[in-house]
Short mmCIF file of C-alpha atoms and ligand atoms in Angstrom, two decimals:
data_model
loop_
_atom_site.label_atom_id
_atom_site.label_comp_id
_atom_site.label_asym_id
_atom_site.label_seq_id
_atom_site.Cartn_x
_atom_site.Cartn_y
_atom_site.Cartn_z
CA UNK A 1 1.98 -16.46 -13.57
CA UNK A 2 5.77 -16.27 -13.53
CA UNK A 3 8.28 -13.62 -14.50
CA UNK A 4 11.59 -14.02 -16.29
CA UNK A 5 13.32 -14.87 -12.99
CA UNK A 6 10.78 -17.59 -12.19
CA UNK A 7 9.16 -15.56 -9.43
CA UNK A 8 5.48 -16.46 -8.96
CA UNK A 9 3.32 -13.37 -9.32
CA UNK A 10 -0.03 -13.85 -7.56
CA UNK A 11 -0.60 -10.43 -6.00
CA UNK A 12 -2.06 -7.41 -7.79
CA UNK A 13 -2.23 -3.95 -6.22
CA UNK A 14 -4.76 -1.67 -7.88
CA UNK A 15 -4.82 2.06 -7.42
CA UNK A 16 -8.41 3.11 -8.07
CA UNK A 17 -7.70 6.85 -7.99
CA UNK A 18 -4.68 9.15 -7.80
CA UNK A 19 -6.71 11.74 -5.86
CA UNK A 20 -6.58 12.08 -2.10
CA UNK A 21 -8.31 13.96 0.70
CA UNK A 22 -4.93 14.42 2.46
CA UNK A 23 -1.55 15.71 1.32
CA UNK A 24 0.98 13.76 3.36
CA UNK A 25 4.20 15.70 3.05
CA UNK A 26 6.32 12.72 1.96
CA UNK A 27 3.73 11.59 -0.59
CA UNK A 28 2.11 14.54 -2.37
CA UNK A 29 2.87 18.23 -2.96
CA UNK A 30 0.69 20.69 -1.04
CA UNK A 31 -0.86 22.20 -4.16
CA UNK A 32 -1.87 18.78 -5.46
CA UNK A 33 -0.78 17.87 -8.97
CA UNK A 34 -1.90 17.20 -12.53
CA UNK A 35 -4.30 14.31 -11.96
CA UNK A 36 -5.14 11.63 -14.51
CA UNK A 37 -7.86 13.05 -16.81
CA UNK A 38 -11.28 11.65 -15.94
CA UNK A 39 -11.74 9.93 -19.32
CA UNK A 40 -8.50 7.97 -18.82
CA UNK A 41 -9.39 6.55 -15.41
CA UNK A 42 -10.41 2.90 -15.65
CA UNK A 43 -14.16 2.46 -15.33
CA UNK A 44 -15.49 -0.17 -12.92
CA UNK A 45 -16.25 -2.67 -15.72
CA UNK A 46 -12.72 -2.18 -17.05
CA UNK A 47 -11.22 -2.79 -13.60
CA UNK A 48 -13.26 -5.95 -13.04
CA UNK A 49 -12.48 -7.21 -16.56
CA UNK A 50 -8.75 -6.77 -15.95
CA UNK A 51 -9.00 -8.44 -12.53
CA UNK A 52 -10.77 -11.39 -14.15
CA UNK A 53 -8.00 -11.67 -16.71
CA UNK A 54 -5.38 -11.53 -13.95
CA UNK A 55 -7.16 -14.17 -11.85
CA UNK A 56 -7.32 -16.37 -14.97
CA UNK A 57 -3.53 -16.03 -15.09
CA UNK A 58 -3.02 -16.93 -11.42
CA UNK A 59 -3.50 -13.78 -9.32
CA UNK A 60 -5.14 -14.68 -5.98
CA UNK A 61 -4.64 -11.57 -3.84
CA UNK A 62 -5.92 -8.12 -4.58
CA UNK A 63 -5.03 -4.89 -2.76
CA UNK A 64 -7.11 -1.76 -3.29
CA UNK A 65 -5.14 1.43 -2.85
CA UNK A 66 -4.75 4.94 -4.28
CA UNK A 67 -4.47 7.97 -3.79
CA UNK A 68 -7.16 7.49 -1.21
CA UNK A 69 -9.41 4.65 -2.41
CA UNK A 70 -12.46 5.91 -0.49
CA UNK A 71 -12.57 9.18 -2.43
CA UNK A 72 -13.32 7.29 -5.67
CA UNK A 73 -16.96 7.95 -6.45
CA UNK A 74 -19.04 4.77 -6.31
CA UNK A 75 -16.40 2.78 -4.40
CA UNK A 76 -19.27 1.24 -2.42
CA UNK A 77 -20.39 -0.42 -5.68
CA UNK A 78 -16.91 -1.38 -6.88
CA UNK A 79 -15.79 -3.24 -3.74
CA UNK A 80 -18.66 -5.80 -3.81
CA UNK A 81 -18.02 -6.28 -7.56
CA UNK A 82 -14.38 -7.16 -6.84
CA UNK A 83 -15.36 -9.33 -3.88
CA UNK A 84 -17.57 -11.44 -6.15
CA UNK A 85 -14.79 -12.27 -8.63
CA UNK A 86 -14.00 -15.98 -8.60
CA UNK A 87 -10.40 -16.81 -7.80
CA UNK A 88 -9.62 -13.92 -5.47
CA UNK A 89 -8.74 -15.41 -2.05
CA UNK A 90 -7.81 -12.15 -0.35
CA UNK A 91 -9.26 -8.70 -0.95
CA UNK A 92 -7.44 -6.08 1.14
CA UNK A 93 -7.31 -2.28 1.26
CA UNK A 94 -4.91 0.46 2.34
CA UNK A 95 -6.59 3.68 3.45
CA UNK A 96 -5.94 6.78 5.51
CA UNK A 97 -9.18 6.09 7.42
CA UNK A 98 -10.50 9.64 6.98
CA UNK A 99 -13.74 8.34 5.46
CA UNK A 100 -14.26 6.14 8.49
CA UNK A 101 -18.01 5.60 7.98
CA UNK A 102 -17.51 4.32 4.45
CA UNK A 103 -14.66 2.06 5.54
CA UNK A 104 -16.72 0.62 8.39
CA UNK A 105 -19.72 -0.01 6.15
CA UNK A 106 -17.54 -1.95 3.66
CA UNK A 107 -15.20 -3.66 6.12
CA UNK A 108 -16.92 -7.05 5.76
CA UNK A 109 -15.57 -7.39 2.22
CA UNK A 110 -11.92 -7.12 3.28
CA UNK A 111 -9.76 -9.90 4.68
CA UNK A 112 -7.20 -7.26 5.61
CA UNK A 113 -7.38 -3.53 6.31
CA UNK A 114 -4.31 -1.28 6.58
CA UNK A 115 -4.78 2.17 8.06
CA UNK A 116 -1.98 4.67 7.57
CA UNK A 117 -1.19 6.63 10.71
CA UNK A 118 2.15 8.29 11.38
CA UNK A 119 1.44 10.04 14.67
CA UNK A 120 -0.97 9.90 17.60
CA UNK A 121 -0.86 13.64 18.18
CA UNK A 122 -3.54 15.79 16.51
CA UNK A 123 -1.24 18.77 15.83
CA UNK A 124 1.43 16.58 14.32
CA UNK A 125 -1.20 14.66 12.34
CA UNK A 126 -2.38 17.91 10.81
CA UNK A 127 1.22 18.93 10.13
CA UNK A 128 2.22 15.74 8.29
CA UNK A 129 -1.10 15.24 6.43
CA UNK A 130 -1.69 19.00 5.98
CA UNK A 131 -5.47 18.51 6.47
CA UNK A 132 -6.25 15.47 8.54
CA UNK A 133 -8.37 15.13 11.65
CA UNK A 134 -6.94 12.36 13.80
CA UNK A 135 -10.27 11.27 15.27
CA UNK A 136 -11.28 9.66 11.95
CA UNK A 137 -8.57 6.97 11.70
CA UNK A 138 -8.68 6.47 15.48
CA UNK A 139 -12.43 5.88 15.36
CA UNK A 140 -12.03 3.53 12.39
CA UNK A 141 -9.48 1.47 14.35
CA UNK A 142 -11.63 1.37 17.47
CA UNK A 143 -14.76 0.32 15.59
CA UNK A 144 -12.94 -2.32 13.52
CA UNK A 145 -11.74 -3.85 16.79
CA UNK A 146 -15.31 -3.73 18.11
CA UNK A 147 -16.48 -5.43 14.90
CA UNK A 148 -13.96 -8.16 15.70
CA UNK A 149 -12.11 -7.67 12.42
CA UNK A 150 -9.25 -10.17 12.49
CA UNK A 151 -6.63 -8.48 10.34
CA UNK A 152 -6.19 -4.76 10.92
CA UNK A 153 -2.79 -3.14 10.60
CA UNK A 154 -1.44 0.34 11.16
CA UNK A 155 1.08 1.57 8.58
CA UNK A 156 3.47 3.98 10.26
CA UNK A 157 6.31 5.69 8.41
CA UNK A 158 9.01 6.59 10.96
CA UNK A 159 10.49 9.97 9.95
CA UNK A 160 13.58 11.52 11.47
CA UNK A 161 12.81 14.67 13.42
CA UNK A 162 9.06 14.07 13.28
CA UNK A 163 7.77 10.95 14.99
CA UNK A 164 10.76 9.03 16.33
CA UNK A 165 9.62 9.88 19.85
CA UNK A 166 6.34 7.99 19.27
CA UNK A 167 7.69 4.53 18.44
CA UNK A 168 7.04 3.22 21.94
CA UNK A 169 3.52 4.71 22.01
CA UNK A 170 2.72 2.88 18.77
CA UNK A 171 4.16 -0.35 20.14
CA UNK A 172 1.88 -0.04 23.19
CA UNK A 173 -1.09 -0.23 20.81
CA UNK A 174 0.16 -3.70 19.78
CA UNK A 175 0.64 -4.60 23.41
CA UNK A 176 -2.89 -3.69 24.40
CA UNK A 177 -4.81 -4.75 21.28
CA UNK A 178 -4.54 -7.39 18.53
CA UNK A 179 -3.54 -4.74 15.97
CA UNK A 180 -0.33 -5.08 13.98
CA UNK A 181 1.93 -2.05 13.67
CA UNK A 182 4.06 -1.95 10.53
CA UNK A 183 7.01 0.40 10.40
CA UNK A 184 7.42 1.32 6.75
CA UNK A 185 10.79 2.38 5.48
CA UNK A 186 10.58 5.80 3.86
CA UNK A 187 11.17 5.39 0.15
CA UNK A 188 13.03 7.97 -1.94
CA UNK A 189 10.17 8.35 -4.41
CA UNK A 190 8.75 11.77 -5.36
CA UNK A 191 8.23 13.96 -2.28
CA UNK A 192 9.68 11.13 -0.15
CA UNK A 193 13.15 12.23 -1.27
CA UNK A 194 12.92 15.30 0.99
CA UNK A 195 12.61 13.22 4.18
CA UNK A 196 14.81 10.83 6.06
CA UNK A 197 13.53 7.60 7.55
CA UNK A 198 14.83 5.69 10.57
CA UNK A 199 16.79 2.48 10.29
CA UNK A 200 15.39 -0.83 11.51
CA UNK A 201 18.21 -0.99 14.05
CA UNK A 202 17.37 2.39 15.53
CA UNK A 203 13.72 1.43 15.86
CA UNK A 204 14.53 -1.94 17.44
CA UNK A 205 16.96 -0.40 19.92
CA UNK A 206 14.29 2.03 21.08
CA UNK A 207 11.61 -0.67 21.37
CA UNK A 208 13.88 -3.20 23.08
CA UNK A 209 14.81 -0.64 25.73
CA UNK A 210 11.14 -0.55 26.75
CA UNK A 211 9.90 -4.09 26.05
CA UNK A 212 12.92 -6.41 26.24
CA UNK A 213 13.91 -9.10 23.74
CA UNK A 214 11.76 -9.29 20.60
CA UNK A 215 10.22 -12.66 19.68
CA UNK A 216 10.34 -13.36 15.92
CA UNK A 217 7.05 -14.55 14.41
CA UNK A 218 6.40 -16.99 11.59
CA UNK A 219 3.40 -14.89 10.46
CA UNK A 220 3.75 -13.44 6.94
CA UNK A 221 1.41 -11.10 5.13
CA UNK A 222 1.35 -10.70 1.33
CA UNK A 223 4.50 -8.67 1.17
CA UNK A 224 8.04 -8.33 2.40
CA UNK A 225 7.11 -7.51 6.02
CA UNK A 226 8.79 -9.49 8.78
CA UNK A 227 6.93 -9.62 12.09
CA UNK A 228 7.89 -9.89 15.74
CA UNK A 229 6.29 -9.38 19.11
CA UNK A 230 7.23 -8.98 22.78
CA UNK A 231 6.24 -10.92 25.88
CA UNK A 232 2.71 -10.02 26.96
CA UNK A 233 1.71 -8.44 23.64
CA UNK A 234 -1.68 -9.20 22.04
CA UNK A 235 -0.65 -7.84 18.66
CA UNK A 236 2.54 -7.71 16.63
CA UNK A 237 5.02 -5.36 15.02
CA UNK A 238 6.57 -5.52 11.59
CA UNK A 239 9.14 -3.90 9.37
CA UNK A 240 8.62 -3.16 5.71
CA UNK A 241 11.97 -2.62 4.12
CA UNK A 242 11.52 -1.26 0.66
CA UNK A 243 14.81 0.37 -0.12
CA UNK A 244 17.40 -2.39 -0.02
CA UNK A 245 17.00 -5.33 -2.40
CA UNK A 246 16.66 -7.84 0.34
CA UNK A 247 13.21 -9.04 -0.68
CA UNK A 248 13.25 -8.44 -4.42
CA UNK A 249 14.19 -12.06 -5.14
CA UNK A 250 10.84 -13.15 -3.69
CA UNK A 251 8.73 -10.32 -5.15
CA UNK A 252 5.22 -11.62 -5.86
CA UNK A 253 3.46 -8.48 -7.06
CA UNK A 254 2.59 -6.12 -9.86
CA UNK A 255 0.75 -2.82 -9.72
CA UNK A 256 -2.02 -1.30 -11.80
CA UNK A 257 -2.34 2.49 -11.77
CA UNK A 258 -5.72 4.23 -11.92
CA UNK A 259 -5.44 4.64 -15.70
CA UNK A 260 -4.51 0.98 -16.14
CA UNK A 261 -0.74 1.16 -16.51
CA UNK A 262 0.74 -2.15 -15.37
CA UNK A 263 3.86 -1.39 -13.32
CA UNK A 264 6.10 -4.36 -12.77
CA UNK A 265 8.43 -2.79 -10.16
CA UNK A 266 7.96 0.02 -7.64
CA UNK A 267 11.38 1.47 -8.45
CA UNK A 268 10.98 1.72 -12.24
CA UNK A 269 8.55 3.43 -14.59
CA UNK A 270 8.53 0.48 -17.01
CA UNK A 271 5.47 -1.65 -17.70
CA UNK A 272 2.62 -1.67 -20.17
CA UNK A 273 -0.45 0.47 -20.74
CA UNK A 274 -3.35 -1.98 -20.35
CA UNK A 275 -5.79 0.94 -20.05
CA UNK A 276 -4.95 2.06 -23.56
CA UNK A 277 -5.33 -1.50 -24.87
CA UNK A 278 -8.69 -1.96 -23.21
CA UNK A 279 -10.02 1.41 -24.40
CA UNK A 280 -8.94 0.47 -27.96
CA UNK A 281 -11.00 -2.71 -27.94
CA UNK A 282 -8.28 -5.30 -27.26
CA UNK A 283 -9.47 -8.89 -26.82
CA UNK A 284 -8.76 -10.78 -23.59
CA UNK A 285 -6.03 -12.86 -25.22
CA UNK A 286 -4.29 -9.72 -26.46
CA UNK A 287 -4.30 -8.30 -22.94
CA UNK A 288 -2.95 -11.60 -21.56
CA UNK A 289 -0.13 -11.53 -24.08
CA UNK A 290 0.72 -7.94 -23.13
CA UNK A 291 0.80 -8.90 -19.43
CA UNK A 292 3.06 -11.88 -20.16
CA UNK A 293 5.42 -9.67 -22.15
CA UNK A 294 5.58 -7.08 -19.34
CA UNK A 295 6.37 -9.84 -16.83
CA UNK A 296 9.26 -11.00 -18.97
CA UNK A 297 10.71 -7.51 -18.51
CA UNK A 298 10.05 -7.20 -14.76
CA UNK A 299 13.27 -5.85 -13.20
CA UNK A 300 15.24 -8.05 -10.84
CA UNK A 301 15.61 -5.38 -8.15
CA UNK A 302 14.16 -1.97 -7.33
CA UNK A 303 17.58 -0.24 -7.39
CA UNK A 304 16.39 2.60 -5.14
CA UNK A 305 19.99 3.14 -4.05
CA UNK A 306 21.30 3.47 -7.61
CA UNK A 307 20.94 7.11 -8.59
CA UNK A 308 22.06 6.81 -12.20
CA UNK A 309 20.18 3.76 -13.42
CA UNK A 310 17.91 4.43 -16.41
CA UNK A 311 14.11 4.32 -16.27
CA UNK A 312 13.74 5.11 -12.57
CA UNK A 313 10.28 5.91 -11.23
CA UNK A 314 9.79 9.66 -10.82
CA UNK A 315 6.13 9.66 -9.80
CA UNK A 316 4.78 10.41 -6.34
CA UNK A 317 3.45 7.55 -4.25
CA UNK A 318 -0.22 8.60 -4.60
CA UNK A 319 0.14 7.89 -8.35
CA UNK A 320 1.50 4.42 -7.69
CA UNK A 321 -0.42 3.22 -4.65
CA UNK A 322 2.46 2.36 -2.33
N1 SAM B 401 -4.08 6.88 0.81
C1 SAM B 401 -3.93 5.57 1.30
C2 SAM B 401 -3.11 5.54 2.56
O1 SAM B 401 -2.45 6.55 2.87
O2 SAM B 401 -3.11 4.52 3.22
C3 SAM B 401 -3.36 4.60 0.28
C4 SAM B 401 -2.27 5.08 -0.63
S1 SAM B 401 -0.76 5.52 0.18
C5 SAM B 401 0.24 5.99 -1.20
C6 SAM B 401 -0.15 3.94 0.67
C7 SAM B 401 0.97 3.94 1.67
O3 SAM B 401 2.12 4.51 1.08
C8 SAM B 401 0.71 4.74 2.95
O4 SAM B 401 0.83 3.88 4.07
C9 SAM B 401 1.79 5.80 2.96
O5 SAM B 401 2.26 6.09 4.26
C10 SAM B 401 2.85 5.14 2.11
N2 SAM B 401 3.78 6.07 1.48
C11 SAM B 401 3.53 7.17 0.74
N3 SAM B 401 4.69 7.75 0.33
C12 SAM B 401 5.69 6.99 0.83
C13 SAM B 401 7.12 7.03 0.77
N4 SAM B 401 7.76 7.98 0.09
N5 SAM B 401 7.82 6.07 1.41
C14 SAM B 401 7.20 5.08 2.08
N6 SAM B 401 5.86 4.97 2.18
C15 SAM B 401 5.12 5.91 1.57
FE1 SF4 B 402 -2.98 10.52 0.48
FE2 SF4 B 402 -2.12 8.15 1.30
FE3 SF4 B 402 -0.47 9.81 0.02
FE4 SF4 B 402 -1.25 10.44 2.47
S1 SF4 B 402 -0.04 8.65 1.89
S2 SF4 B 402 -1.24 11.83 0.69
S3 SF4 B 402 -3.28 9.64 2.53
S4 SF4 B 402 -2.24 8.87 -0.84
#
């Protein structure tokens, strides 16, 4: 499917819950929040029906996210249901890795697994996540490597005054293993506004001082990440730049929230409530028409740096899925 700017949209990110077993400081408030009422959350049959409609319209890649996807009850039934859907070439997931056993038991369904990890120090991990025990994501990473999983990435958000001294330690993981480390630019969404990220230049300067000249890579994942490596590395490193508009012209994605709201841009609240349509008995063709209409209104750019533009997203990232 195409949007009004002729961009091909073939990637759907689905948040299957807005709840989480952590409270990362830049993502969620400590006290939690008003969650989507249970009756409004899409049921599994509703999720799979929507995914079938999207694949009929050209979506080929599906990302499961949240909140924390592994806290959704019955996720072990949902993942195989999504895996079976004809037309999906890539089923991937982003998780904090706290439910490591569940992740490992379902890993065979995923062509890509992203584990979010901002520090390698247990005290700092507890500080930034407010609850987390570091041994869970570390064990998940170790076991996925033992399983020989081919596409495992670490999502690290560099934060000024918190983890800038760990950039080189993270890069050593990519030196010594085939994992990919992705440095995610902190986005000024919800609680993220209270933190400051590091620039790509700052990160590169630090890494180059230890590893030499970076080697650009042709490898691309589903999103705007650009990858590079260093001599002698098994794995790779990448930058995800969300804030500037550099990659908006090649945006290939839309997002579905846990209640079925189709978001057409991370930076804006606009979109269409497919959950409401589906719960009111809409036919498939009516849902397709609604999706097409929403795509015709997909914004050109996220406009994160424009503080006065109308319709900006005010939700926290756990409600959107990243
Ligand atoms: N709970 C899962 C996890 O943490 O991987 C999936 C959902 S989480 C919202 C997805 C990603 O969004 C995580 O890698 C997290 O670090 C990132 N994230 C959350 N808030 C962010 C922000 N304000 N700026 C940039 N990335 C953010
Ligand atoms: Fe939960 Fe992921 Fe947000 Fe952390 S980043 S609070 S793990 S949803």
